[in-house]
Coordinates of C-alpha atoms in Angstrom, one line a residue:
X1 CA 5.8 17.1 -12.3
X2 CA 5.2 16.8 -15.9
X3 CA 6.7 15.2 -19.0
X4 CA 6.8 15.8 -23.2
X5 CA 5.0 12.0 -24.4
X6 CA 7.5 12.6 -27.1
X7 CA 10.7 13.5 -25.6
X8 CA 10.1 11.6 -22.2
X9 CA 11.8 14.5 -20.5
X10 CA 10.8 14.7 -17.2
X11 CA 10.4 18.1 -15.1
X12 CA 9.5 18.6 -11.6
X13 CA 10.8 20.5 -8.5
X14 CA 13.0 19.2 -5.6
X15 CA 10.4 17.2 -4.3
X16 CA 10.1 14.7 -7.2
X17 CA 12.0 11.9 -5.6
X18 CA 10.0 11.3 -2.3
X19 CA 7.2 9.3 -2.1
X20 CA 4.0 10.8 -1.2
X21 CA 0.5 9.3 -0.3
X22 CA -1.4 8.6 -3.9
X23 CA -5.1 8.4 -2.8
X24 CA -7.4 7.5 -5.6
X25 CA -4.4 7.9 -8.5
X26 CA -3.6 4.4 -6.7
X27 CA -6.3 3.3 -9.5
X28 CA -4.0 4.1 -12.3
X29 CA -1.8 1.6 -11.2
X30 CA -4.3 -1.2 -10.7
X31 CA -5.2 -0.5 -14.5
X32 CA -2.0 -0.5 -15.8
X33 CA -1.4 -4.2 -14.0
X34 CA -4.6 -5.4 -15.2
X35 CA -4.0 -3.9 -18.7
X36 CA -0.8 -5.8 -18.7
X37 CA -2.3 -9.0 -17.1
X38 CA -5.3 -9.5 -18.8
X39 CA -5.3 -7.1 -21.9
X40 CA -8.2 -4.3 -22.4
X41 CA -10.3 -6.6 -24.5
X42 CA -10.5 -9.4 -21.5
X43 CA -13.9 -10.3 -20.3
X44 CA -14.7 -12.3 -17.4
X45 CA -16.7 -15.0 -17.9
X46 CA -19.8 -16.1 -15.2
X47 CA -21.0 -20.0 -16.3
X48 CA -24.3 -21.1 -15.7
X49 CA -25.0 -24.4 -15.2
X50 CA -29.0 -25.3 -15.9
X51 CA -30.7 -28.0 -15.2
X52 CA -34.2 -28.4 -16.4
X53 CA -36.5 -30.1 -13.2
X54 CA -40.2 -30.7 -12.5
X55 CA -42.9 -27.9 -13.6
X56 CA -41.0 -26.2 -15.6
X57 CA -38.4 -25.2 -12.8
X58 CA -34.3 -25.4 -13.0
X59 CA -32.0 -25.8 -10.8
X60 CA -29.2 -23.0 -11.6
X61 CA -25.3 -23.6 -10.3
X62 CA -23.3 -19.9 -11.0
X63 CA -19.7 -20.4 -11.7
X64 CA -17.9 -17.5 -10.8
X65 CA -15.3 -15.6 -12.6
X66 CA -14.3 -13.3 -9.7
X67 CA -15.9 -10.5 -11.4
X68 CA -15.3 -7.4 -9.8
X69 CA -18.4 -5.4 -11.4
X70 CA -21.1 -7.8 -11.0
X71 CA -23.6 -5.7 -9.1
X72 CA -27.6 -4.7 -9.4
X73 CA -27.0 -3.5 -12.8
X74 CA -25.4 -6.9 -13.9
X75 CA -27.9 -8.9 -12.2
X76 CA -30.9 -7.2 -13.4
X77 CA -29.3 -8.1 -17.1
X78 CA -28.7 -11.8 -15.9
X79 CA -32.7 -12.0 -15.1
X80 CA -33.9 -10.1 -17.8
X81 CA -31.5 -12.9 -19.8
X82 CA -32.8 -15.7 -17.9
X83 CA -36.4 -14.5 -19.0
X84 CA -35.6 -14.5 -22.7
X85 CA -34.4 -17.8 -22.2
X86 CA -37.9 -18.6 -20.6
X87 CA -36.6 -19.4 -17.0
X88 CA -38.9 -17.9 -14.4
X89 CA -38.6 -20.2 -12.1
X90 CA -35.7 -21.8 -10.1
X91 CA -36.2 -24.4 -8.0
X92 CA -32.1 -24.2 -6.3
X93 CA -29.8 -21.4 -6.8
X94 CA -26.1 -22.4 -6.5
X95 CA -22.6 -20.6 -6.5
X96 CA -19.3 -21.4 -5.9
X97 CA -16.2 -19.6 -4.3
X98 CA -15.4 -17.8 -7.3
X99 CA -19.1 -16.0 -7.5
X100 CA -18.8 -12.1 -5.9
X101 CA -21.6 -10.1 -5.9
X102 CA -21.8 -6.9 -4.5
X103 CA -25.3 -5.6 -4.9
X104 CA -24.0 -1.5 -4.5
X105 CA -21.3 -2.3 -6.3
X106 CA -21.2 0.9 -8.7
X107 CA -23.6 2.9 -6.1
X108 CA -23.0 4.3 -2.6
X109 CA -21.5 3.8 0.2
X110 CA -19.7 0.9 -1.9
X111 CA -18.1 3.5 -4.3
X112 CA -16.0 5.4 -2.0
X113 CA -16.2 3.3 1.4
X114 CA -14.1 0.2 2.6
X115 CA -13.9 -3.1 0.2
X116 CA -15.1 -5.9 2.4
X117 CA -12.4 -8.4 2.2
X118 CA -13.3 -11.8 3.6
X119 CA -10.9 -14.3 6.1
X120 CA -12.3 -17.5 4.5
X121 CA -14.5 -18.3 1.5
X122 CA -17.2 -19.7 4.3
X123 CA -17.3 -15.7 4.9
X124 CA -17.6 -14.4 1.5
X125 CA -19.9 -17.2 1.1
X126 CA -22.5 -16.1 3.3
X127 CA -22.7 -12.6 2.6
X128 CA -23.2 -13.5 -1.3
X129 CA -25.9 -16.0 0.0
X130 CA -27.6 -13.0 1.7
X131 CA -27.6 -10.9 -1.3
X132 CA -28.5 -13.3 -3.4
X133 CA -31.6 -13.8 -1.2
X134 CA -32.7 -10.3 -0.3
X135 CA -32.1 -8.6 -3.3
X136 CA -31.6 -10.8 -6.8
X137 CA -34.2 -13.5 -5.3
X138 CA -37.1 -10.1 -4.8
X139 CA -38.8 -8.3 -7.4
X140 CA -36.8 -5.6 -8.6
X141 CA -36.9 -1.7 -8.5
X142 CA -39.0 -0.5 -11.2
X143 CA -37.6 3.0 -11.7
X144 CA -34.4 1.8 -11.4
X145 CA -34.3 -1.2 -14.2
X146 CA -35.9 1.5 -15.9
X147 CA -33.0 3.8 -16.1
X148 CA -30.6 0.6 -16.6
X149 CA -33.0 -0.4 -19.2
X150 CA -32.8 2.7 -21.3
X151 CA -28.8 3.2 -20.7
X152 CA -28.9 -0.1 -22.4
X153 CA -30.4 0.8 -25.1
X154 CA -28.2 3.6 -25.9
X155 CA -25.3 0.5 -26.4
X156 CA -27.3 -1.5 -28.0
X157 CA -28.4 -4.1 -25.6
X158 CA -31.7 -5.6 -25.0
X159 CA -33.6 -5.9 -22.4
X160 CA -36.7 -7.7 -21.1
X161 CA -39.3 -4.9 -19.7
X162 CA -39.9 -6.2 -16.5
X163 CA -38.0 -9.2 -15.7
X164 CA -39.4 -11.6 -13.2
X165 CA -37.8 -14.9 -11.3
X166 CA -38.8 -17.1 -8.9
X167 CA -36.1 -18.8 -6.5
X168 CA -37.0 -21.2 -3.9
X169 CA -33.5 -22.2 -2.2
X170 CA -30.4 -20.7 -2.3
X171 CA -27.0 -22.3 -1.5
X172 CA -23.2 -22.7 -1.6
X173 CA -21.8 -25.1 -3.4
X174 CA -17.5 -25.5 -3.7
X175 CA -16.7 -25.6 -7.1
X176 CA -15.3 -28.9 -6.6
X177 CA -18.2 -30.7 -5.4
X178 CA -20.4 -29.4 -8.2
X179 CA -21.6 -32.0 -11.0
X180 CA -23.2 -31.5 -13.7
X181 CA -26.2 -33.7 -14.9
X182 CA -26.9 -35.5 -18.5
X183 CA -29.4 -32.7 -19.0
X184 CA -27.2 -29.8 -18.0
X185 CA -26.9 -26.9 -20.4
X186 CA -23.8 -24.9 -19.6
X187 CA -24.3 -21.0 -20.3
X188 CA -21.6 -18.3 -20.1
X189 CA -22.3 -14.3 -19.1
X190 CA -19.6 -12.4 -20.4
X191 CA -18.7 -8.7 -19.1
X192 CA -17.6 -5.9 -20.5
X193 CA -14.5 -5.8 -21.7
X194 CA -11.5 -4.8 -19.0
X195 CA -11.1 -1.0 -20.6
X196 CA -15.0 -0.8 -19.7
X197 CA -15.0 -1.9 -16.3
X198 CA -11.8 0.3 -15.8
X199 CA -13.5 3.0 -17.4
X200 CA -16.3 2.7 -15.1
X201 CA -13.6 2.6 -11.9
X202 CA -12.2 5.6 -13.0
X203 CA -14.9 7.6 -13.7
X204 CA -16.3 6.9 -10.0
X205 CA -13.2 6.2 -8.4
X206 CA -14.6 3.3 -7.1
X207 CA -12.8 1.7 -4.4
X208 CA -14.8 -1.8 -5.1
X209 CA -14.0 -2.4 -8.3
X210 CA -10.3 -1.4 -8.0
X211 CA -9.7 -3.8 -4.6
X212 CA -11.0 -6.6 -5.9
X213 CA -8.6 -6.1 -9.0
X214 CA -5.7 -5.7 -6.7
X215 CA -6.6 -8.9 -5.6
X216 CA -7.4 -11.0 -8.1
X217 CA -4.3 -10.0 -9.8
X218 CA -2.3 -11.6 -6.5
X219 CA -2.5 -8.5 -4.0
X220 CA 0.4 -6.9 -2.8
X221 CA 3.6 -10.0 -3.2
X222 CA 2.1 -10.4 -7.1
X223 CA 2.2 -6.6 -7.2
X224 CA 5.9 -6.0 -5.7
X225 CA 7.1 -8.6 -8.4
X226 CA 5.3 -7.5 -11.3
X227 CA 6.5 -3.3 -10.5
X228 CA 9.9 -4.8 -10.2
X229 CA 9.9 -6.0 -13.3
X230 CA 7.9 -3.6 -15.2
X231 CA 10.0 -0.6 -14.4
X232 CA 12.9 -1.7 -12.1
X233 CA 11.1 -0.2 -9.1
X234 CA 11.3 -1.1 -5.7
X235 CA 10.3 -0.2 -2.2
X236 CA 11.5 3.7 -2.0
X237 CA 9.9 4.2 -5.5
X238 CA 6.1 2.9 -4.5
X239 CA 4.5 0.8 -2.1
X240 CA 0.9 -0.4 -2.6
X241 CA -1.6 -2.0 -0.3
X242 CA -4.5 -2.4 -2.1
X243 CA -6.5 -1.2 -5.2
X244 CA -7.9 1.5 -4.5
X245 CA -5.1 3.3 -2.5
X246 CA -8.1 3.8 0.6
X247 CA -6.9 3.6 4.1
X248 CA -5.5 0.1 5.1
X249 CA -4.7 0.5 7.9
X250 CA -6.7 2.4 11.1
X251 CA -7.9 5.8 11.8
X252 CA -5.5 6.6 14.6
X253 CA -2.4 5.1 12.1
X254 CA -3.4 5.3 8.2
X255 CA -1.3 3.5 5.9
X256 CA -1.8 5.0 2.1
X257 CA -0.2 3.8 -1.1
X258 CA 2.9 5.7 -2.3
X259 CA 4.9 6.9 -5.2
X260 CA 7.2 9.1 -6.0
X261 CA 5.8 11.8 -8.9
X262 CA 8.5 10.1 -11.2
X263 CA 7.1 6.8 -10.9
X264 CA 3.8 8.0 -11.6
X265 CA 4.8 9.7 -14.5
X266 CA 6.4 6.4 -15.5
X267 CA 3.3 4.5 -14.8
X268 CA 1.5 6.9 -17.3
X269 CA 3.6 6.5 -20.1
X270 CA 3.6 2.8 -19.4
X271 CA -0.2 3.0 -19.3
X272 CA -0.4 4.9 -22.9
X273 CA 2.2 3.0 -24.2
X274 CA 0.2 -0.8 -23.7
X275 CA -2.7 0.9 -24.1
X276 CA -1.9 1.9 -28.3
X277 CA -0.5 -1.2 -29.0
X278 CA -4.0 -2.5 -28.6
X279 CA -5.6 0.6 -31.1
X280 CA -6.8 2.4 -27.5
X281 CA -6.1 5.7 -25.9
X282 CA -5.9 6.6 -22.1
X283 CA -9.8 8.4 -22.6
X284 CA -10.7 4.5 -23.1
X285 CA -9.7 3.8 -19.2
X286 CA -9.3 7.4 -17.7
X287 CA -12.1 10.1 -17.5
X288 CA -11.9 13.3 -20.1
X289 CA -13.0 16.6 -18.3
X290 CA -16.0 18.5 -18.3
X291 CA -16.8 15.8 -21.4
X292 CA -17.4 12.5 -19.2
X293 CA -20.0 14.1 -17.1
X294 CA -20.7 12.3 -14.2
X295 CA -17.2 11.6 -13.4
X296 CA -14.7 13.2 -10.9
X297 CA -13.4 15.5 -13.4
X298 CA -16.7 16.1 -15.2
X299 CA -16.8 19.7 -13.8
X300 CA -13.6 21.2 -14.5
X301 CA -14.0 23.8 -17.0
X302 CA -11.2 26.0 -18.6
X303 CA -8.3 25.2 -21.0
X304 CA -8.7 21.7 -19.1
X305 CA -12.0 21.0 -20.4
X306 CA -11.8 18.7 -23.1
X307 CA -8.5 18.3 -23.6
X308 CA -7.3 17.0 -20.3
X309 CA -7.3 13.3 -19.6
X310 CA -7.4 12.6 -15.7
X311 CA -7.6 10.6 -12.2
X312 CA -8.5 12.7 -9.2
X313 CA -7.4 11.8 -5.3
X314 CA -8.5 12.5 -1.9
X315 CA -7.6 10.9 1.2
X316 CA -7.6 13.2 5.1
X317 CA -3.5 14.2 4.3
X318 CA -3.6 14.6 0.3
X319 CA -5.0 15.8 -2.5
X320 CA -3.9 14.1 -6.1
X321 CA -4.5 14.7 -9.7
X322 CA -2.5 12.5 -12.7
X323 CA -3.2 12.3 -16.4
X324 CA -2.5 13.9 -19.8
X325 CA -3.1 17.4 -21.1
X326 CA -3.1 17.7 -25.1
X327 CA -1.6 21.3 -26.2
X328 CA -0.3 23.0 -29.4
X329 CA 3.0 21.7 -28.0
X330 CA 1.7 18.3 -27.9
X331 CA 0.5 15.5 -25.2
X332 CA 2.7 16.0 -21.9
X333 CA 2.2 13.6 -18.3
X334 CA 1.4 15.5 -15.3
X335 CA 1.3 14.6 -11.7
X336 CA 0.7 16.6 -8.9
X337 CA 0.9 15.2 -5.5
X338 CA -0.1 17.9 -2.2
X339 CA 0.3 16.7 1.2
X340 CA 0.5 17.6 4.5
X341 CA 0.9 16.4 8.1
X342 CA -2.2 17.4 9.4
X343 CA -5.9 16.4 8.9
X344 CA -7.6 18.3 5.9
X345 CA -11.0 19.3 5.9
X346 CA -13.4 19.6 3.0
X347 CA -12.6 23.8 3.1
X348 CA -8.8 22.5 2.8
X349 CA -9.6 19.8 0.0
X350 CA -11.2 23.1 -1.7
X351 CA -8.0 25.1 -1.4
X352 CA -5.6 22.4 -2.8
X353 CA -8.1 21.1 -5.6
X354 CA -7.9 24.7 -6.8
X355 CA -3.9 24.9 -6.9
X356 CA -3.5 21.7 -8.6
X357 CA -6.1 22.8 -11.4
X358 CA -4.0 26.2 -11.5
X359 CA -1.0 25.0 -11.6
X360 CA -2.0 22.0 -15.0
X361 CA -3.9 25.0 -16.5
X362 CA -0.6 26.7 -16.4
X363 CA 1.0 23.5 -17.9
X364 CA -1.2 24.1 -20.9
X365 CA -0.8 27.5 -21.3
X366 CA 2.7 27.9 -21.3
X367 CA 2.7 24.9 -24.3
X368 CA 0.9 27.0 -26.7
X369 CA -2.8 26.5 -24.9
X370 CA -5.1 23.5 -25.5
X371 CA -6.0 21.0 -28.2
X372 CA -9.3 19.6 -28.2
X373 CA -9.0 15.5 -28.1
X374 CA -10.9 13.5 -30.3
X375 CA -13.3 12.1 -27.9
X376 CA -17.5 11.4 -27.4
X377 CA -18.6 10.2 -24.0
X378 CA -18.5 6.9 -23.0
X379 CA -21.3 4.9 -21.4
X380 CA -19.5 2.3 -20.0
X381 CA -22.1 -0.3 -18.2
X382 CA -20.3 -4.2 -16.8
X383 CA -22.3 -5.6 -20.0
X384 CA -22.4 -4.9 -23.4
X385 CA -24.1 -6.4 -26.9
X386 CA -22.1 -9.0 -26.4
X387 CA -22.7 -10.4 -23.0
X388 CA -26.3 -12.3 -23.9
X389 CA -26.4 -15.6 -22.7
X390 CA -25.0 -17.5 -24.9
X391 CA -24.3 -21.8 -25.1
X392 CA -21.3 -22.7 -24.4
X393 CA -20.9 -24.6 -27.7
X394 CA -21.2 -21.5 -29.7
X395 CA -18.9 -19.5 -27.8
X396 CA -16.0 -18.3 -29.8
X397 CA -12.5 -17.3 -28.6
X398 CA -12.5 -13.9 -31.0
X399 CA -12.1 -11.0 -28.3
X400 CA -14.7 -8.7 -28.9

């Protein structure tokens, strides 16, 4: 199914009305509710609470901001910022409910596997504990804050060249119950902005990221009502279950997200639409191909190269691709949507990936061929120049 970005005309075949399983083109939908929620310039904001104590130790309390990114490359940019800040040493780590931390956030099997979800914050608790322990309390990986390093310079962000901390004890402490001392300095760590962290989801189809956006936007009730309203859809135009648009259900019955190619199409539009009233394109949230390398369209060549703008999809029944094409004719929505009744294989994922390029090659063909977009590869990390730690008392509200 495909439609002009101009005339809104929408064109498919007799299929376009039933809904189909979305796989990883779930995402696009979780980043048009976050764009609309939160705006592409939001950033999350982690507080830390120090508190200078004996021999030049501090106790450190982490106030959570729920974001979904914060992972080995964020924390080895929160240590290399506690070293500039001349804290080596911390005599009692604390976090609250609203701290997640995924160490293999943006790395595997996180990427692509199941999002943990927790029954009760005692649970997320003390697997956050653990990490925090085993991995942001030990002395890092050389080679790969080396990498991180050097990506980080390419934005423009500093970092120390071997960071180094010290932590003693590490605990949870409800937000509630946390108080802060006459010698407290309050810190915040800012993320990226929302486009970056999106871009980043995209780009890796990364079932973490995209989950725990689902549900900090109000999972599947907030979703239901905010659809509704959006674009007068209901049940028997799209049902979501989560994020990511993984398997929620179990291997013997899978439950998938679903929409019908029209409301995809609609979610597109909707997407570009909110996305230039804020000076942005769909390239700012969405992978280009064959120009954003290591994403899931990085390798498709062609008339798509370059000027198609894209989500890929793969679950064991379908195979999904949605985005933009520019041609001579203009900027036209596609979505293609393959399913079948039986289990696929990888052979069979082959075989369908291959029609579905075919058949949007064709799309740009028979509109006059392809036009180049505008667009350099993104690096998109979860911090940028302006996520140093900064005082709270010199924080401004400027979105960056």
């Amino acid at each position: 199914m495909a439609a002009n970005s101009k005339t809104q005309q929408i064109q498919g075949d007799d299929n376009k009305d039933d809904k189909f399983p979305l796989a990883s083109i779930s995402k696009i939908v979780t980043t048009l509710w976050a764009i609309d929620r939160l705006g592409p310039d939001y950033r999350f904001q982690t507080k830390l609470h120090v508190t200078p104590t004996a021999n030049g130790s501090y106790d450190i309390h982490i106030e959570g901001s729920r974001d979904p990114l914060f992972g080995r490359n964020m924390s080895y940019f929160l240590l290399s910022e506690l070293n500039r800040m001349k804290i080596t040493k911390i005599e009692k780590l604390t976090f609250d409910e609203n701290f997640l931390l995924a160490w293999l956030a943006e790395e595997k099997p996180m990427i692509g596997g199941t999002t943990p979800k927790y029954s009760t914050v005692e649970q997320q608790a003390s697997v956050v504990r653990a990490t925090l322990t085993s991995s942001f309390a030990t002395a890092i990986n050389p080679g790969y804050y080396a990498i991180l390093k050097s990506k980080a310079a390419r934005i423009g962000v500093q970092m120390s060249l071997r960071p180094k901390v010290d932590v003693r004890t590490v605990s949870f402490v409800k937000k509630a119950e946390f108080q802060k001392s006459e010698k407290t300095t309050t810190m915040v760590l800012l993320s990226s902005p929302l486009k970056n962290i999106l871009k980043r989801m995209n780009n890796q189809s990364n079932n973490y990221i995209a989950d725990n956006l689902f549900w900090n936007l109000g999972g599947s009730e907030a979703f239901n009502a905010y659809i509704a309203g959006k674009m007068q859809a209901d049940e028997t135009d799209i049902v979501f279950h989560n994020g990511s648009g993984n398997n929620e259900g179990s291997v013997a019955k899978p439950v998938y997200n679903e929409a019908t190619c029209e409301t995809m199409i609609k979610v597109l539009y909707s997407l570009d639409k909110s996305l230039s009233a804020k000076g942005y394109e769909l390239s700012d949230v969405m992978a280009v191909a064959a120009k954003d390398k290591s994403s899931t369209v990085g390798g498709y060549g062609g008339v798509m190269a370059g000027s198609t703008t894209a989500k890929t999809g793969s679950v064991n029944k379908a195979k999904t691709l949605m985005g933009s094409v520019s041609t001579k004719n203009g900027e036209i929505y596609f979505a293609v949507l393959m399913h079948t009744d039986y289990d696929k294989s990888r052979s069979d994922w082959g075989v369908a990936s291959q029609q579905i390029k075919n058949k949007v090659s064709q799309l740009i063909n028979q509109n006059g061929g392809p036009k180049a977009i505008n667009y350099t590869e993104q690096l998109p990390l979860p911090f940028d120049k302006y996520s140093y730690l900064t005082k709270v008392t010199t924080i401004t509200t400027a979105k960056k």
